[in-house]
PDB file of C-alpha atoms and ligand atoms in Angstrom:
ATOM      1  CA  MET A   1     -61.406  -3.282 -52.461  1.00  0.00           C
ATOM      2  CA  SER A   2     -64.605  -1.468 -51.584  1.00  0.00           C
ATOM      3  CA  ALA A   3     -67.346  -3.046 -49.519  1.00  0.00           C
ATOM      4  CA  CYS A   4     -69.545  -3.546 -52.538  1.00  0.00           C
ATOM      5  CA  GLU A   5     -66.787  -5.112 -54.628  1.00  0.00           C
ATOM      6  CA  GLU A   6     -66.625  -7.877 -52.051  1.00  0.00           C
ATOM      7  CA  VAL A   7     -70.183  -8.888 -52.828  1.00  0.00           C
ATOM      8  CA  VAL A   8     -70.309  -8.565 -56.606  1.00  0.00           C
ATOM      9  CA  ILE A   9     -71.440 -12.081 -57.194  1.00  0.00           C
ATOM     10  CA  ASP A  10     -71.694 -13.210 -60.716  1.00  0.00           C
ATOM     11  CA  GLN A  11     -69.592 -11.329 -63.200  1.00  0.00           C
ATOM     12  CA  ALA A  12     -70.866 -13.425 -66.100  1.00  0.00           C
ATOM     13  CA  ALA A  13     -74.539 -12.769 -65.409  1.00  0.00           C
ATOM     14  CA  ALA A  14     -73.790  -9.197 -64.406  1.00  0.00           C
ATOM     15  CA  SER A  15     -71.773  -8.425 -67.524  1.00  0.00           C
ATOM     16  CA  ASP A  16     -74.739  -6.662 -69.150  1.00  0.00           C
ATOM     17  CA  VAL A  17     -75.260  -4.362 -66.244  1.00  0.00           C
ATOM     18  CA  ALA A  18     -72.235  -3.929 -63.999  1.00  0.00           C
ATOM     19  CA  ARG A  19     -70.843  -0.831 -65.660  1.00  0.00           C
ATOM     20  CA  ASN A  20     -71.248   1.580 -62.778  1.00  0.00           C
ATOM     21  CA  PRO A  21     -71.508   1.367 -58.977  1.00  0.00           C
ATOM     22  CA  ILE A  22     -75.314   1.375 -58.917  1.00  0.00           C
ATOM     23  CA  ASP A  23     -75.554  -1.470 -61.428  1.00  0.00           C
ATOM     24  CA  GLU A  24     -72.964  -3.399 -59.455  1.00  0.00           C
ATOM     25  CA  VAL A  25     -74.970  -3.068 -56.285  1.00  0.00           C
ATOM     26  CA  ILE A  26     -78.230  -4.086 -58.009  1.00  0.00           C
ATOM     27  CA  ALA A  27     -76.616  -7.071 -59.728  1.00  0.00           C
ATOM     28  CA  GLY A  28     -74.673  -7.922 -56.561  1.00  0.00           C
ATOM     29  CA  ARG A  29     -77.768  -8.412 -54.416  1.00  0.00           C
ATOM     30  CA  LEU A  30     -78.982 -11.945 -54.054  1.00  0.00           C
ATOM     31  CA  SER A  31     -81.019 -13.883 -51.562  1.00  0.00           C
ATOM     32  CA  CYS A  32     -78.468 -15.088 -49.037  1.00  0.00           C
ATOM     33  CA  ARG A  33     -79.471 -18.056 -46.913  1.00  0.00           C
ATOM     34  CA  GLU A  34     -76.196 -18.672 -45.118  1.00  0.00           C
ATOM     35  CA  PHE A  35     -74.690 -15.924 -43.027  1.00  0.00           C
ATOM     36  CA  SER A  36     -71.451 -15.741 -41.072  1.00  0.00           C
ATOM     37  CA  GLY A  37     -71.849 -15.082 -37.381  1.00  0.00           C
ATOM     38  CA  SER A  38     -70.114 -11.710 -37.524  1.00  0.00           C
ATOM     39  CA  PRO A  39     -72.232  -8.962 -35.991  1.00  0.00           C
ATOM     40  CA  VAL A  40     -73.754  -5.930 -37.681  1.00  0.00           C
ATOM     41  CA  SER A  41     -73.889  -2.801 -35.561  1.00  0.00           C
ATOM     42  CA  ARG A  42     -77.011  -0.852 -34.785  1.00  0.00           C
ATOM     43  CA  SER A  43     -75.466   2.198 -36.460  1.00  0.00           C
ATOM     44  CA  THR A  44     -74.985   0.248 -39.714  1.00  0.00           C
ATOM     45  CA  VAL A  45     -78.645  -0.798 -39.692  1.00  0.00           C
ATOM     46  CA  GLU A  46     -79.652   2.777 -38.906  1.00  0.00           C
ATOM     47  CA  GLN A  47     -77.621   4.030 -41.888  1.00  0.00           C
ATOM     48  CA  ILE A  48     -79.284   1.430 -44.129  1.00  0.00           C
ATOM     49  CA  LEU A  49     -82.776   2.415 -43.023  1.00  0.00           C
ATOM     50  CA  ARG A  50     -81.991   6.137 -43.217  1.00  0.00           C
ATOM     51  CA  VAL A  51     -80.989   5.847 -46.857  1.00  0.00           C
ATOM     52  CA  ALA A  52     -83.744   3.316 -47.696  1.00  0.00           C
ATOM     53  CA  ARG A  53     -86.400   5.835 -46.604  1.00  0.00           C
ATOM     54  CA  PHE A  54     -85.667   7.790 -49.790  1.00  0.00           C
ATOM     55  CA  ALA A  55     -87.775   5.212 -51.620  1.00  0.00           C
ATOM     56  CA  PRO A  56     -90.595   6.923 -53.505  1.00  0.00           C
ATOM     57  CA  SER A  57     -94.177   6.449 -52.376  1.00  0.00           C
ATOM     58  CA  GLY A  58     -97.442   7.683 -53.847  1.00  0.00           C
ATOM     59  CA  ALA A  59     -98.279  11.069 -52.287  1.00  0.00           C
ATOM     60  CA  ASN A  60     -95.164  10.471 -50.136  1.00  0.00           C
ATOM     61  CA  VAL A  61     -97.202   8.486 -47.611  1.00  0.00           C
ATOM     62  CA  GLN A  62     -94.205   6.238 -46.681  1.00  0.00           C
ATOM     63  CA  PRO A  63     -96.343   3.294 -45.604  1.00  0.00           C
ATOM     64  CA  TRP A  64     -93.567   1.154 -44.100  1.00  0.00           C
ATOM     65  CA  HIS A  65     -92.595   0.246 -40.569  1.00  0.00           C
ATOM     66  CA  VAL A  66     -89.614  -1.890 -39.607  1.00  0.00           C
ATOM     67  CA  TYR A  67     -88.918  -3.828 -36.416  1.00  0.00           C
ATOM     68  CA  VAL A  68     -85.180  -4.444 -36.126  1.00  0.00           C
ATOM     69  CA  LEU A  69     -84.079  -7.469 -34.132  1.00  0.00           C
ATOM     70  CA  ALA A  70     -80.625  -8.451 -32.943  1.00  0.00           C
ATOM     71  CA  GLY A  71     -79.071 -10.368 -30.063  1.00  0.00           C
ATOM     72  CA  ALA A  72     -81.415 -11.764 -27.430  1.00  0.00           C
ATOM     73  CA  ALA A  73     -84.492 -10.145 -29.037  1.00  0.00           C
ATOM     74  CA  ARG A  74     -83.768 -11.877 -32.337  1.00  0.00           C
ATOM     75  CA  ALA A  75     -83.081 -15.186 -30.585  1.00  0.00           C
ATOM     76  CA  GLU A  76     -86.304 -15.013 -28.592  1.00  0.00           C
ATOM     77  CA  VAL A  77     -88.424 -14.305 -31.676  1.00  0.00           C
ATOM     78  CA  SER A  78     -86.641 -17.061 -33.631  1.00  0.00           C
ATOM     79  CA  ALA A  79     -87.265 -19.595 -30.870  1.00  0.00           C
ATOM     80  CA  ALA A  80     -90.962 -18.715 -30.677  1.00  0.00           C
ATOM     81  CA  LEU A  81     -91.401 -18.924 -34.449  1.00  0.00           C
ATOM     82  CA  LEU A  82     -89.522 -22.203 -34.705  1.00  0.00           C
ATOM     83  CA  HIS A  83     -91.630 -23.648 -31.929  1.00  0.00           C
ATOM     84  CA  ALA A  84     -94.825 -22.585 -33.709  1.00  0.00           C
ATOM     85  CA  TYR A  85     -93.557 -23.931 -37.036  1.00  0.00           C
ATOM     86  CA  GLU A  86     -92.680 -27.289 -35.501  1.00  0.00           C
ATOM     87  CA  THR A  87     -95.686 -27.768 -33.257  1.00  0.00           C
ATOM     88  CA  GLU A  88     -98.608 -26.094 -35.054  1.00  0.00           C
ATOM     89  CA  PRO A  89     -97.576 -25.446 -38.678  1.00  0.00           C
ATOM     90  CA  SER A  90    -101.077 -25.297 -40.123  1.00  0.00           C
ATOM     91  CA  ALA A  91    -102.419 -22.988 -37.411  1.00  0.00           C
ATOM     92  CA  HIS A  92    -100.682 -19.950 -38.902  1.00  0.00           C
ATOM     93  CA  VAL A  93    -101.734 -18.151 -42.049  1.00  0.00           C
ATOM     94  CA  SER A  94    -100.682 -14.879 -43.569  1.00  0.00           C
ATOM     95  CA  GLU A  95    -103.111 -11.972 -43.524  1.00  0.00           C
ATOM     96  CA  TYR A  96    -102.559 -11.461 -47.244  1.00  0.00           C
ATOM     97  CA  GLN A  97    -102.204 -13.802 -50.188  1.00  0.00           C
ATOM     98  CA  TYR A  98     -98.688 -13.684 -51.563  1.00  0.00           C
ATOM     99  CA  TYR A  99     -98.933 -16.393 -54.207  1.00  0.00           C
ATOM    100  CA  ALA A 100    -101.695 -16.868 -56.733  1.00  0.00           C
ATOM    101  CA  SER A 101    -103.749 -20.008 -56.082  1.00  0.00           C
ATOM    102  CA  GLU A 102    -102.855 -21.182 -59.570  1.00  0.00           C
ATOM    103  CA  PHE A 103     -99.842 -20.081 -61.581  1.00  0.00           C
ATOM    104  CA  PRO A 104    -100.389 -19.624 -65.321  1.00  0.00           C
ATOM    105  CA  GLU A 105     -97.401 -19.856 -67.657  1.00  0.00           C
ATOM    106  CA  PRO A 106     -94.745 -18.539 -67.808  1.00  0.00           C
ATOM    107  CA  TYR A 107     -94.818 -18.239 -64.011  1.00  0.00           C
ATOM    108  CA  LEU A 108     -95.514 -21.905 -63.354  1.00  0.00           C
ATOM    109  CA  GLY A 109     -92.431 -22.928 -65.331  1.00  0.00           C
ATOM    110  CA  ARG A 110     -90.299 -20.354 -63.546  1.00  0.00           C
ATOM    111  CA  ARG A 111     -91.559 -21.493 -60.166  1.00  0.00           C
ATOM    112  CA  ARG A 112     -90.723 -25.104 -61.013  1.00  0.00           C
ATOM    113  CA  GLU A 113     -87.270 -24.049 -62.176  1.00  0.00           C
ATOM    114  CA  PHE A 114     -86.804 -22.176 -58.894  1.00  0.00           C
ATOM    115  CA  GLY A 115     -87.685 -25.314 -56.914  1.00  0.00           C
ATOM    116  CA  ARG A 116     -85.346 -27.486 -58.946  1.00  0.00           C
ATOM    117  CA  LEU A 117     -82.390 -25.060 -58.742  1.00  0.00           C
ATOM    118  CA  PHE A 118     -82.973 -24.238 -55.097  1.00  0.00           C
ATOM    119  CA  TYR A 119     -83.256 -27.787 -53.758  1.00  0.00           C
ATOM    120  CA  ASP A 120     -80.544 -29.121 -56.092  1.00  0.00           C
ATOM    121  CA  SER A 121     -78.170 -26.476 -54.740  1.00  0.00           C
ATOM    122  CA  LEU A 122     -78.853 -27.743 -51.239  1.00  0.00           C
ATOM    123  CA  GLY A 123     -78.589 -31.424 -52.188  1.00  0.00           C
ATOM    124  CA  ILE A 124     -82.239 -31.960 -51.231  1.00  0.00           C
ATOM    125  CA  ALA A 125     -84.441 -34.213 -53.354  1.00  0.00           C
ATOM    126  CA  GLN A 126     -87.710 -32.462 -54.213  1.00  0.00           C
ATOM    127  CA  SER A 127     -89.569 -35.493 -52.847  1.00  0.00           C
ATOM    128  CA  ASP A 128     -87.758 -35.305 -49.478  1.00  0.00           C
ATOM    129  CA  THR A 129     -90.453 -33.518 -47.491  1.00  0.00           C
ATOM    130  CA  ALA A 130     -88.581 -33.787 -44.190  1.00  0.00           C
ATOM    131  CA  ALA A 131     -85.410 -32.176 -45.577  1.00  0.00           C
ATOM    132  CA  ARG A 132     -87.463 -29.450 -47.242  1.00  0.00           C
ATOM    133  CA  GLY A 133     -89.175 -28.811 -43.931  1.00  0.00           C
ATOM    134  CA  ARG A 134     -85.786 -28.475 -42.208  1.00  0.00           C
ATOM    135  CA  GLN A 135     -84.731 -25.949 -44.858  1.00  0.00           C
ATOM    136  CA  THR A 136     -87.950 -23.967 -44.344  1.00  0.00           C
ATOM    137  CA  ALA A 137     -87.270 -23.954 -40.598  1.00  0.00           C
ATOM    138  CA  LYS A 138     -84.007 -22.077 -41.250  1.00  0.00           C
ATOM    139  CA  ASN A 139     -86.110 -19.086 -42.288  1.00  0.00           C
ATOM    140  CA  PHE A 140     -87.125 -18.628 -38.672  1.00  0.00           C
ATOM    141  CA  ALA A 141     -83.502 -18.588 -37.530  1.00  0.00           C
ATOM    142  CA  PHE A 142     -82.988 -15.742 -40.035  1.00  0.00           C
ATOM    143  CA  PHE A 143     -80.612 -18.188 -41.759  1.00  0.00           C
ATOM    144  CA  GLY A 144     -78.062 -17.423 -39.034  1.00  0.00           C
ATOM    145  CA  ALA A 145     -78.012 -13.679 -39.809  1.00  0.00           C
ATOM    146  CA  PRO A 146     -77.260 -11.422 -36.833  1.00  0.00           C
ATOM    147  CA  VAL A 147     -80.012  -8.967 -37.799  1.00  0.00           C
ATOM    148  CA  GLY A 148     -83.621  -9.723 -38.605  1.00  0.00           C
ATOM    149  CA  LEU A 149     -86.127  -7.149 -39.812  1.00  0.00           C
ATOM    150  CA  ILE A 150     -89.867  -7.548 -39.647  1.00  0.00           C
ATOM    151  CA  VAL A 151     -91.542  -5.243 -42.147  1.00  0.00           C
ATOM    152  CA  THR A 152     -95.142  -4.170 -41.745  1.00  0.00           C
ATOM    153  CA  ILE A 153     -97.606  -2.047 -43.689  1.00  0.00           C
ATOM    154  CA  ASP A 154    -100.697  -0.223 -42.497  1.00  0.00           C
ATOM    155  CA  ARG A 155    -103.669  -2.402 -43.463  1.00  0.00           C
ATOM    156  CA  ARG A 156    -105.905   0.650 -43.950  1.00  0.00           C
ATOM    157  CA  LEU A 157    -103.945   1.574 -47.066  1.00  0.00           C
ATOM    158  CA  ALA A 158    -104.674   0.165 -50.525  1.00  0.00           C
ATOM    159  CA  MET A 159    -102.798  -2.056 -52.962  1.00  0.00           C
ATOM    160  CA  GLY A 160    -100.810   0.870 -54.372  1.00  0.00           C
ATOM    161  CA  SER A 161     -99.015   1.276 -51.063  1.00  0.00           C
ATOM    162  CA  TRP A 162     -97.626  -2.243 -51.462  1.00  0.00           C
ATOM    163  CA  LEU A 163     -95.742  -0.938 -54.503  1.00  0.00           C
ATOM    164  CA  ASP A 164     -94.200   1.690 -52.237  1.00  0.00           C
ATOM    165  CA  LEU A 165     -93.342  -0.956 -49.666  1.00  0.00           C
ATOM    166  CA  GLY A 166     -91.584  -3.100 -52.273  1.00  0.00           C
ATOM    167  CA  MET A 167     -89.450  -0.162 -53.327  1.00  0.00           C
ATOM    168  CA  PHE A 168     -88.517   0.504 -49.730  1.00  0.00           C
ATOM    169  CA  ILE A 169     -87.617  -3.149 -49.135  1.00  0.00           C
ATOM    170  CA  GLN A 170     -85.453  -3.204 -52.258  1.00  0.00           C
ATOM    171  CA  ASN A 171     -83.698  -0.038 -51.065  1.00  0.00           C
ATOM    172  CA  VAL A 172     -82.978  -1.722 -47.730  1.00  0.00           C
ATOM    173  CA  MET A 173     -81.427  -4.714 -49.480  1.00  0.00           C
ATOM    174  CA  LEU A 174     -79.372  -2.573 -51.878  1.00  0.00           C
ATOM    175  CA  ALA A 175     -78.133  -0.329 -49.090  1.00  0.00           C
ATOM    176  CA  ALA A 176     -77.029  -3.515 -47.322  1.00  0.00           C
ATOM    177  CA  VAL A 177     -75.040  -4.623 -50.388  1.00  0.00           C
ATOM    178  CA  GLY A 178     -73.404  -1.202 -50.476  1.00  0.00           C
ATOM    179  CA  ARG A 179     -72.031  -1.990 -47.029  1.00  0.00           C
ATOM    180  CA  GLY A 180     -70.726  -5.460 -47.841  1.00  0.00           C
ATOM    181  CA  LEU A 181     -73.817  -7.173 -46.424  1.00  0.00           C
ATOM    182  CA  GLN A 182     -76.384  -9.477 -47.960  1.00  0.00           C
ATOM    183  CA  SER A 183     -79.994 -10.175 -47.128  1.00  0.00           C
ATOM    184  CA  CYS A 184     -82.948 -12.411 -47.814  1.00  0.00           C
ATOM    185  CA  PRO A 185     -86.515 -11.111 -48.102  1.00  0.00           C
ATOM    186  CA  GLN A 186     -88.892 -13.628 -46.488  1.00  0.00           C
ATOM    187  CA  GLU A 187     -92.646 -13.770 -46.880  1.00  0.00           C
ATOM    188  CA  THR A 188     -92.562 -16.808 -44.558  1.00  0.00           C
ATOM    189  CA  PHE A 189     -92.704 -14.481 -41.542  1.00  0.00           C
ATOM    190  CA  ALA A 190     -96.081 -13.084 -42.607  1.00  0.00           C
ATOM    191  CA  LYS A 191     -97.743 -16.352 -41.626  1.00  0.00           C
ATOM    192  CA  TYR A 192     -96.631 -15.944 -38.032  1.00  0.00           C
ATOM    193  CA  HIS A 193     -98.075 -12.503 -37.318  1.00  0.00           C
ATOM    194  CA  ARG A 194     -99.893 -13.858 -34.244  1.00  0.00           C
ATOM    195  CA  ILE A 195     -96.549 -14.827 -32.727  1.00  0.00           C
ATOM    196  CA  LEU A 196     -94.800 -11.613 -33.798  1.00  0.00           C
ATOM    197  CA  ARG A 197     -97.511  -9.107 -32.879  1.00  0.00           C
ATOM    198  CA  PRO A 198     -97.413  -9.341 -29.075  1.00  0.00           C
ATOM    199  CA  ARG A 199     -93.649  -9.813 -28.908  1.00  0.00           C
ATOM    200  CA  LEU A 200     -92.859  -6.753 -31.031  1.00  0.00           C
ATOM    201  CA  SER A 201     -95.882  -4.714 -29.904  1.00  0.00           C
ATOM    202  CA  ILE A 202     -97.100  -4.463 -33.496  1.00  0.00           C
ATOM    203  CA  PRO A 203    -100.294  -2.370 -33.466  1.00  0.00           C
ATOM    204  CA  ALA A 204    -103.496  -3.890 -34.810  1.00  0.00           C
ATOM    205  CA  GLU A 205    -103.542  -1.658 -37.893  1.00  0.00           C
ATOM    206  CA  GLN A 206    -100.184  -2.965 -39.092  1.00  0.00           C
ATOM    207  CA  MET A 207     -99.999  -6.115 -41.194  1.00  0.00           C
ATOM    208  CA  VAL A 208     -96.803  -8.177 -41.248  1.00  0.00           C
ATOM    209  CA  ALA A 209     -95.650  -8.084 -44.886  1.00  0.00           C
ATOM    210  CA  CYS A 210     -92.364  -9.962 -44.657  1.00  0.00           C
ATOM    211  CA  GLY A 211     -89.101 -10.383 -42.829  1.00  0.00           C
ATOM    212  CA  ILE A 212     -85.573  -9.674 -44.008  1.00  0.00           C
ATOM    213  CA  SER A 213     -82.481 -11.514 -42.796  1.00  0.00           C
ATOM    214  CA  MET A 214     -79.364  -9.379 -42.983  1.00  0.00           C
ATOM    215  CA  GLY A 215     -75.700  -9.947 -42.296  1.00  0.00           C
ATOM    216  CA  HIS A 216     -72.343 -10.856 -43.760  1.00  0.00           C
ATOM    217  CA  PRO A 217     -72.636 -13.735 -46.218  1.00  0.00           C
ATOM    218  CA  LYS A 218     -70.846 -16.904 -45.143  1.00  0.00           C
ATOM    219  CA  VAL A 219     -69.549 -17.330 -48.688  1.00  0.00           C
ATOM    220  CA  PRO A 220     -68.847 -13.752 -49.833  1.00  0.00           C
ATOM    221  CA  ALA A 221     -68.383 -14.542 -53.534  1.00  0.00           C
ATOM    222  CA  ARG A 222     -71.305 -16.913 -53.991  1.00  0.00           C
ATOM    223  CA  ARG A 223     -72.658 -16.942 -57.533  1.00  0.00           C
ATOM    224  CA  ARG A 224     -76.212 -15.993 -58.301  1.00  0.00           C
ATOM    225  CA  LEU A 225     -78.325 -19.129 -58.356  1.00  0.00           C
ATOM    226  CA  MET A 226     -81.521 -17.807 -59.850  1.00  0.00           C
ATOM    227  CA  PRO A 227     -81.522 -16.839 -63.526  1.00  0.00           C
ATOM    228  CA  ARG A 228     -83.629 -14.092 -65.040  1.00  0.00           C
ATOM    229  CA  ALA A 229     -85.741 -14.026 -68.166  1.00  0.00           C
ATOM    230  CA  ASP A 230     -84.207 -12.216 -71.119  1.00  0.00           C
ATOM    231  CA  LEU A 231     -85.185  -8.630 -71.838  1.00  0.00           C
ATOM    232  CA  GLU A 232     -87.317  -9.738 -74.804  1.00  0.00           C
ATOM    233  CA  ALA A 233     -89.506 -11.768 -72.448  1.00  0.00           C
ATOM    234  CA  PHE A 234     -90.627  -8.787 -70.380  1.00  0.00           C
ATOM    235  CA  ALA A 235     -90.041  -5.556 -72.309  1.00  0.00           C
ATOM    236  CA  SER A 236     -91.806  -4.156 -75.364  1.00  0.00           C
ATOM    237  CA  PHE A 237     -90.316  -1.169 -77.145  1.00  0.00           C
ATOM    238  CA  SER A 238     -91.992   1.320 -79.431  1.00  0.00           C
ATOM    239  CA  GLY A 239     -90.901   4.497 -81.166  1.00  0.00           C
ATOM    240  CA  PHE A 240     -87.123   4.158 -81.025  1.00  0.00           C
ATOM    241  CA  GLU A 241     -85.326   4.896 -84.249  1.00  0.00           C
ATOM    242  CA  ASN A 242     -82.962   1.906 -84.150  1.00  0.00           C
TER     243      ASN A 242
HETATM  244  C1  FMN B 301     -91.249 -10.619 -51.192  1.00  0.00           C
HETATM  245  C2  FMN B 301     -90.326 -11.815 -51.243  1.00  0.00           C
HETATM  246  C3  FMN B 301     -90.509 -12.850 -50.359  1.00  0.00           C
HETATM  247  C4  FMN B 301     -89.619 -13.934 -50.346  1.00  0.00           C
HETATM  248  N1  FMN B 301     -89.761 -14.908 -49.387  1.00  0.00           N
HETATM  249  C5  FMN B 301     -88.794 -15.838 -49.227  1.00  0.00           C
HETATM  250  C6  FMN B 301     -88.844 -16.729 -48.126  1.00  0.00           C
HETATM  251  O1  FMN B 301     -89.777 -16.717 -47.328  1.00  0.00           O
HETATM  252  N2  FMN B 301     -87.824 -17.609 -47.973  1.00  0.00           N
HETATM  253  C7  FMN B 301     -86.765 -17.652 -48.835  1.00  0.00           C
HETATM  254  O2  FMN B 301     -85.853 -18.475 -48.626  1.00  0.00           O
HETATM  255  N3  FMN B 301     -86.693 -16.818 -49.907  1.00  0.00           N
HETATM  256  C8  FMN B 301     -87.671 -15.912 -50.120  1.00  0.00           C
HETATM  257  N4  FMN B 301     -87.601 -15.001 -51.146  1.00  0.00           N
HETATM  258  C9  FMN B 301     -86.429 -15.004 -52.036  1.00  0.00           C
HETATM  259  C10 FMN B 301     -86.759 -15.483 -53.460  1.00  0.00           C
HETATM  260  O3  FMN B 301     -86.804 -16.881 -53.508  1.00  0.00           O
HETATM  261  C11 FMN B 301     -85.655 -14.929 -54.390  1.00  0.00           C
HETATM  262  O4  FMN B 301     -85.734 -13.526 -54.414  1.00  0.00           O
HETATM  263  C12 FMN B 301     -85.768 -15.447 -55.831  1.00  0.00           C
HETATM  264  O5  FMN B 301     -85.631 -16.842 -55.893  1.00  0.00           O
HETATM  265  C13 FMN B 301     -84.718 -14.791 -56.746  1.00  0.00           C
HETATM  266  O6  FMN B 301     -83.429 -15.033 -56.244  1.00  0.00           O
HETATM  267  P1  FMN B 301     -82.429 -13.832 -55.852  1.00  0.00           P
HETATM  268  O7  FMN B 301     -83.121 -12.965 -54.840  1.00  0.00           O
HETATM  269  O8  FMN B 301     -81.217 -14.528 -55.266  1.00  0.00           O
HETATM  270  O9  FMN B 301     -82.107 -13.081 -57.095  1.00  0.00           O
HETATM  271  C14 FMN B 301     -88.518 -13.970 -51.248  1.00  0.00           C
HETATM  272  C15 FMN B 301     -88.387 -12.920 -52.168  1.00  0.00           C
HETATM  273  C16 FMN B 301     -89.268 -11.867 -52.165  1.00  0.00           C
HETATM  274  C17 FMN B 301     -89.060 -10.739 -53.139  1.00  0.00           C
END
């Protein structure tokens, strides 16, 4: 069994797409929030980042920067973030707005479905603010993953470069799947740039975009939790003969 076969998650949902190794890797990625303790070597992370850098970027500007944390460095950052989250949660705000202030449909409905599926899967009532807070806190422990990435972008660039960054981040996560690993992209880290900046020596011109937890999933064959809209909901075709 190859490394990526171990993490092909949901054969039913993937049946439309998993016809070749690339499709299997794409369909096999999911946001993992429970990692086993087994370590990931520096050379594996280097391989992942080396291949991820082949992401396209407008004018090839490659606007990304990644801070890779493991061991004591990861633990120290986690502890500082957790402390900030627990003691001064409203003192930290992201330098960019990730979510719209108001969600129009169909996004509002999808967001509500996400909340219902996510908290149901964890046995947390949506009204249980304390339990939801404890789940959010797990973000800062990188969900137990041995490797945490903090991804930044140069703030002097424009919105187009965020497209490039997204492609790079997706490449990182797919390259992880190709090695039997899983990941979770996390905007939650962006709020805590004031904690991260001095600890990681992030220069002033870089903005914290997100974090990524990465490691071996605790449950290797976990099924995909989050559904996707059908093709008809997001694609319009013109000019094909059939
Ligand atoms: C840019 C970005 C930021 C995200 N931030 C978080 C986060 O802070 N915490 C978290 O648990 N999940 C986070 N997610 C994961 C999403 O909830 C997840 O991608 C979505 O529900 C679809 O599920 P899937 O990735 O398993 O297919 C983020 C995803 C993206 C793309």
